Tab-separated table of C-alpha atoms in Angstrom:
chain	number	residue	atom	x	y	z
J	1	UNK	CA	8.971	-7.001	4.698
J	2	UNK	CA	5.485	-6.043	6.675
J	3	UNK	CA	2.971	-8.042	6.100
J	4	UNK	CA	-0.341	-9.476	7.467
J	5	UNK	CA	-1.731	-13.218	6.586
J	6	UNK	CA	-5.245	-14.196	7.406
J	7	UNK	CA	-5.196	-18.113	6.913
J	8	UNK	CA	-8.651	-18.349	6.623
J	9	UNK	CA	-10.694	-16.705	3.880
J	10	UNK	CA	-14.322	-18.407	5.783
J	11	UNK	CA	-14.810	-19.403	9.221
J	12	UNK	CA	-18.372	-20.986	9.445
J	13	UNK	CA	-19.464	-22.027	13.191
J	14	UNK	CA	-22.535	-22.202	14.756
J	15	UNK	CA	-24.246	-20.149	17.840
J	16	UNK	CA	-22.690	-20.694	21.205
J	17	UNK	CA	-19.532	-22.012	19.560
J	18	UNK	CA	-16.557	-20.612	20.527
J	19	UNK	CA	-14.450	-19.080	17.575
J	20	UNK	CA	-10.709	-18.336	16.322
J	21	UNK	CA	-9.919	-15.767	13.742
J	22	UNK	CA	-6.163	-16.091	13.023
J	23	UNK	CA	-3.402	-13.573	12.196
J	24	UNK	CA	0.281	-13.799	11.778
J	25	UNK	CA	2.281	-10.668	10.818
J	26	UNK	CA	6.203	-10.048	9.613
J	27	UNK	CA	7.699	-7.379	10.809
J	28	UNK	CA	11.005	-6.978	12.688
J	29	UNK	CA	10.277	-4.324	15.526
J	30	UNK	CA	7.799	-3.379	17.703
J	31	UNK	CA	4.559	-3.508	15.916
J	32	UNK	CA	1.025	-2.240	17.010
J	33	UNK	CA	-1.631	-4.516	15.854
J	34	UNK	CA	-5.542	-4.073	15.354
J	35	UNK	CA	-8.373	-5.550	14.464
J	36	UNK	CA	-10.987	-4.230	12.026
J	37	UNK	CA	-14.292	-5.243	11.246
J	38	UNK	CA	-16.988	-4.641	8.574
J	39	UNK	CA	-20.491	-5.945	9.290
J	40	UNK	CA	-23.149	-6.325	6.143
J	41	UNK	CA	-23.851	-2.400	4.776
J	42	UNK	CA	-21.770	-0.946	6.802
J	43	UNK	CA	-18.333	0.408	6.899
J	44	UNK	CA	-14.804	-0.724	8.218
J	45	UNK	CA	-14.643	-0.160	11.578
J	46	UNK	CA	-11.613	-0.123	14.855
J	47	UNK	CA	-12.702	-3.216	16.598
J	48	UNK	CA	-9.632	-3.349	18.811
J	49	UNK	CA	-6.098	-2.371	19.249
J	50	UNK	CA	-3.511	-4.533	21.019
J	51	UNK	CA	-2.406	-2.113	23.425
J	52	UNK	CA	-5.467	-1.699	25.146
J	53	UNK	CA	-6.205	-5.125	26.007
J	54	UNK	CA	-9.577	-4.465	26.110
J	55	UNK	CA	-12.482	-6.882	25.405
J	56	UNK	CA	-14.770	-5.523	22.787
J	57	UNK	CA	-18.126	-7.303	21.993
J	58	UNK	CA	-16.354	-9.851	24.258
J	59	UNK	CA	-13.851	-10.251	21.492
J	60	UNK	CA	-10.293	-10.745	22.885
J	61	UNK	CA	-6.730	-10.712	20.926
J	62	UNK	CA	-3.556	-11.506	22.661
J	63	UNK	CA	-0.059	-10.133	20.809
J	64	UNK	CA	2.016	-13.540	20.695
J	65	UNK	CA	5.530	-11.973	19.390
J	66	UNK	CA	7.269	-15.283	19.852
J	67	UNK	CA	4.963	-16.509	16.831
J	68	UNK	CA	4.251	-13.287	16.001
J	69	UNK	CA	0.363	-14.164	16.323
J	70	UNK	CA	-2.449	-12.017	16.974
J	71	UNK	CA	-5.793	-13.746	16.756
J	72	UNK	CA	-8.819	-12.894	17.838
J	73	UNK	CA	-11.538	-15.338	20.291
J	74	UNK	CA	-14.690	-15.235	21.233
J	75	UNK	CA	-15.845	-17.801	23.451
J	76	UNK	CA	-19.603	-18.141	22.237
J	77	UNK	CA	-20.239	-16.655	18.512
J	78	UNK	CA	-23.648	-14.427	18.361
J	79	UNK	CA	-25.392	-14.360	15.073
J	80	UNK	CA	-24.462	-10.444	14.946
J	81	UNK	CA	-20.451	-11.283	14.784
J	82	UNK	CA	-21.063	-12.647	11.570
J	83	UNK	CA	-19.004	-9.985	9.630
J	84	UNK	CA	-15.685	-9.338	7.516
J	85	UNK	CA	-12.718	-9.525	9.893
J	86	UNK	CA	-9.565	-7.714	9.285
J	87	UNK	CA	-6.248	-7.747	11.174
J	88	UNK	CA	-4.242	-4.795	10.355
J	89	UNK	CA	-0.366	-3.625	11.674
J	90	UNK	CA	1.157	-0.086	12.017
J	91	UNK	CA	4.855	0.377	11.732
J	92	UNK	CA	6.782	1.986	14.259
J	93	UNK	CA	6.550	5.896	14.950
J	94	UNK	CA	2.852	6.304	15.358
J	95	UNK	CA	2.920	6.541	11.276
J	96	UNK	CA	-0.808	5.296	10.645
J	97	UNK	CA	0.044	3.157	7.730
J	98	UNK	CA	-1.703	0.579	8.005
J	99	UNK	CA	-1.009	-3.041	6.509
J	100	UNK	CA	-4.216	-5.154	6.407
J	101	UNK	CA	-4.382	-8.926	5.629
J	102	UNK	CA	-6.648	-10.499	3.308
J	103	UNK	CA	-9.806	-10.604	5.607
J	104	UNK	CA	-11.464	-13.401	6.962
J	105	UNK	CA	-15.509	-13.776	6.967
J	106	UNK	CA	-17.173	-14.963	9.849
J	107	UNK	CA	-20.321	-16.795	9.848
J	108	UNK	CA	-21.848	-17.599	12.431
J	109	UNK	CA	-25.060	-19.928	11.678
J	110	UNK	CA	-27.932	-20.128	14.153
L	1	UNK	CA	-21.734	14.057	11.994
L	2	UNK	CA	-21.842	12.491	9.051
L	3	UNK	CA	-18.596	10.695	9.547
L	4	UNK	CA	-16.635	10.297	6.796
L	5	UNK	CA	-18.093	11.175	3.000
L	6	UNK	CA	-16.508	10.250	-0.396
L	7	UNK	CA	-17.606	11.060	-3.542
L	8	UNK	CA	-18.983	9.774	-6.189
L	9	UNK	CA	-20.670	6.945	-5.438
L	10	UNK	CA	-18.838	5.010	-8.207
L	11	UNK	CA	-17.987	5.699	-11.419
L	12	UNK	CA	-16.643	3.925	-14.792
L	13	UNK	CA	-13.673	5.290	-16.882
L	14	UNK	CA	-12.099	4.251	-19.701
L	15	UNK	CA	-8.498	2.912	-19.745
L	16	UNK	CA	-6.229	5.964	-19.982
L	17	UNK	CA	-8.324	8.660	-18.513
L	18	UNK	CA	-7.552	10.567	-15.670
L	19	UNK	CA	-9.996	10.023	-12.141
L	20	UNK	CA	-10.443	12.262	-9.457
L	21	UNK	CA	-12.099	10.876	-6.268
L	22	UNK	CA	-13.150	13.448	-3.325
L	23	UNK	CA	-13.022	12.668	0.645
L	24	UNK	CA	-14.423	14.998	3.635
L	25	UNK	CA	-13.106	14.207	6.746
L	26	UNK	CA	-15.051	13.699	9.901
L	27	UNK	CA	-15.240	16.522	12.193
L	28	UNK	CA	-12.391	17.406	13.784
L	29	UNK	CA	-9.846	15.186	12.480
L	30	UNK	CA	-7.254	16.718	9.978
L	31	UNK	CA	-5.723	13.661	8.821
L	32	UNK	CA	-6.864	11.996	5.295
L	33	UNK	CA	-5.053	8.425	4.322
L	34	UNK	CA	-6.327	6.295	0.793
L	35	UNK	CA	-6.800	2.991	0.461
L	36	UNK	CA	-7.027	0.763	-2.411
L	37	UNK	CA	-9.164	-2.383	-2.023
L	38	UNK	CA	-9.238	-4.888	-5.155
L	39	UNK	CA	-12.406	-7.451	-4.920
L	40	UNK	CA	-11.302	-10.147	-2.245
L	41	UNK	CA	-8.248	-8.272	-0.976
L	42	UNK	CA	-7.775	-6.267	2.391
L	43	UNK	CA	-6.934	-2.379	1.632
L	44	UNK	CA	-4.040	-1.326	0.800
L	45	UNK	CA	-2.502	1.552	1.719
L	46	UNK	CA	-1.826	4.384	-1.021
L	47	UNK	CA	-0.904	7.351	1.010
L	48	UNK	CA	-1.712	9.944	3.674
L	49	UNK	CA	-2.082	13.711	3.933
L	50	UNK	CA	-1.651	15.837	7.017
L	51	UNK	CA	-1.632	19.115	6.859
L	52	UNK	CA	-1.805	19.854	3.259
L	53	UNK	CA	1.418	17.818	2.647
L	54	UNK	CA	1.898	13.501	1.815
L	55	UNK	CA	3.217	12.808	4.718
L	56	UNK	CA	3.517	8.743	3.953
L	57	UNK	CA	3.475	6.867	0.788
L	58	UNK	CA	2.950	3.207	-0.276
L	59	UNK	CA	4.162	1.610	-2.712
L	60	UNK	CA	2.126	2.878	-5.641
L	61	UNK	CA	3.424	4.272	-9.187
L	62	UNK	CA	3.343	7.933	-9.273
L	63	UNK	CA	0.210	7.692	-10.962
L	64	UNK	CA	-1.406	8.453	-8.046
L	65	UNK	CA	-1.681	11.704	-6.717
L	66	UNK	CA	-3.018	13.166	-4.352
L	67	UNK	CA	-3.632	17.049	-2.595
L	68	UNK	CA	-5.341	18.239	0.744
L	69	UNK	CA	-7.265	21.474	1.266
L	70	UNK	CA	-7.200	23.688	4.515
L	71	UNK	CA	-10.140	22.481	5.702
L	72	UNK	CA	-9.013	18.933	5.421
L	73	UNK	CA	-10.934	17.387	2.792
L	74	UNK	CA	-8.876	15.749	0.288
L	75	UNK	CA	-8.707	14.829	-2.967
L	76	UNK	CA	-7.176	11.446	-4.768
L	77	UNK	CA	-5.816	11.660	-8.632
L	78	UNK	CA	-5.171	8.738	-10.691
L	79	UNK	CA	-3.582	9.440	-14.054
L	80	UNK	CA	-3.128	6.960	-16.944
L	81	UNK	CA	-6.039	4.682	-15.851
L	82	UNK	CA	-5.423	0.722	-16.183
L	83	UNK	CA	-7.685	-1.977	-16.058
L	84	UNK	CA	-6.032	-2.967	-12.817
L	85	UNK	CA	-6.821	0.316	-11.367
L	86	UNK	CA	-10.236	-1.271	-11.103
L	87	UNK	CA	-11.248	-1.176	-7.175
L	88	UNK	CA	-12.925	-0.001	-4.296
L	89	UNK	CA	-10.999	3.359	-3.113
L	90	UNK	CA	-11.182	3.862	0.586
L	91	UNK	CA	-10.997	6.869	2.281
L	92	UNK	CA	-9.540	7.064	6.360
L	93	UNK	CA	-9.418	10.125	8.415
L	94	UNK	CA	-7.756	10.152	11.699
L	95	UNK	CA	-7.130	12.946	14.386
L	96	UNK	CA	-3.636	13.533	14.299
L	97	UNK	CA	-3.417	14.034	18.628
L	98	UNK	CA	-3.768	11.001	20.203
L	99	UNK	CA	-2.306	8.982	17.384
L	100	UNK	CA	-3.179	8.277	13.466
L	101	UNK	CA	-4.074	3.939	14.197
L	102	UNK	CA	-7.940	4.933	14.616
L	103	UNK	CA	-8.577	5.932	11.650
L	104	UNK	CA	-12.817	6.055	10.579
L	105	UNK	CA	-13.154	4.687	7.272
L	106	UNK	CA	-15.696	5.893	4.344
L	107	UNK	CA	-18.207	4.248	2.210
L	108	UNK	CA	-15.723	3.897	-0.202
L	109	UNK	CA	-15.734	4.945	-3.995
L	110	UNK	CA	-15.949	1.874	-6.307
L	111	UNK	CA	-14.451	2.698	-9.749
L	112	UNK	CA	-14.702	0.535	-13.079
L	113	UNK	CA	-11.959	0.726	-15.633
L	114	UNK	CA	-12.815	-0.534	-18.991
């Protein structure tokens, strides 16, 4: 079965600190996995995408398949990351079904 | 652009009526998917339209329905309403070149089933 866990419903940390948001995922194959984020009053938004290995924000996820991990650091939380964090994965064949896990809300306290 | 726009707003039904909840795409994508987000959950994926036709389903009753117009907007039907039915409906649209994984999400229509 696909599916996305999010450990963590809170992660509280102050400024500066650096920060973890973990997801694990199920899925036998080739997955592509993302990271969404909605920030207070606003709506959910692409923060990243696996396959780029891009920083964003200086946000960084790293596709572990051998513990089929995917979290996402920071090394030093801003006030403005604090936000609802979603990891999300797409089946094969470029479907755009996405499978989200529970969220997990980041606050980051000055 | 206005991005993506659903309407309404939110709305409250009574158990057994019938809903329908609208999406416009942003410009220049053709690809609608619906999601169903129950308080403290992550969305959940209902299905997706591309070119006028479902073209991937989750694993929802056939309750929900759903229809796409030519010029892309779409349209989400839920028959039979149950209390449980009681979430925040997301719309997604996506460009179909390039790939359907960035998909720009709505405000989101909140519905109350009592």
């Amino acid at each position: 079965a696909q599916r996305v866990t999010q450990p963590e419903k809170l992660l509280s940390v102050f400024k500066g600190a650096p920060v973890e948001l973990k997801c694990n995922y199920s899925y036998s194959g080739s997955p592509e996995l993302f990271w969404y984020v909605q920030y207070s009053r606003q709506r959910l938004q692409l923060l990243l995408r696996h396959i780029s290995r891009e920083s964003i924000k200086g946000f960084t996820a790293d596709l572990n398949k051998g513990e089929t991990s995917f979290h996402l650091k920071k090394p030093f939380a801003q006030e403005e990351d604090s936000a609802m964090y979603y990891c999300a994965l797409e089946g094969s064949g470029n479907t755009g079904k996405l499978i989200f896990g529970q969220g997990t809300t980041l606050q980051v306290k000055p | 652009d206005a991005g993506v726009t659903q309407s309404p707003t939110h709305l409250i039904k009574t158990r057994g009526q019938q809903v329908t909840l609208r999406c416009s795409p942003k410009s220049g994508h053709d690809t609608v998917s619906w999601y169903q987000q129950a308080l403290g959950q992550g969305p959940q994926f209902i299905f997706q339209y591309y070119e006028e036709e479902e073209r991937q389903r989750g694993n929802f009753p056939d309750r929900f329905s759903g229809h796409q117009f030519p010029n892309y907007s779409s349209e989400l039907n839920v028959n039979a309403l149950l209390l449980g039915d009681s979430a925040l409906y997301l719309c997604a649209s996506s460009p179909s070149t390039g790939g359907f994984y960035e998909q720009y999400f709505g405000p989101g229509t909140r519905l109350t089933v009592t």
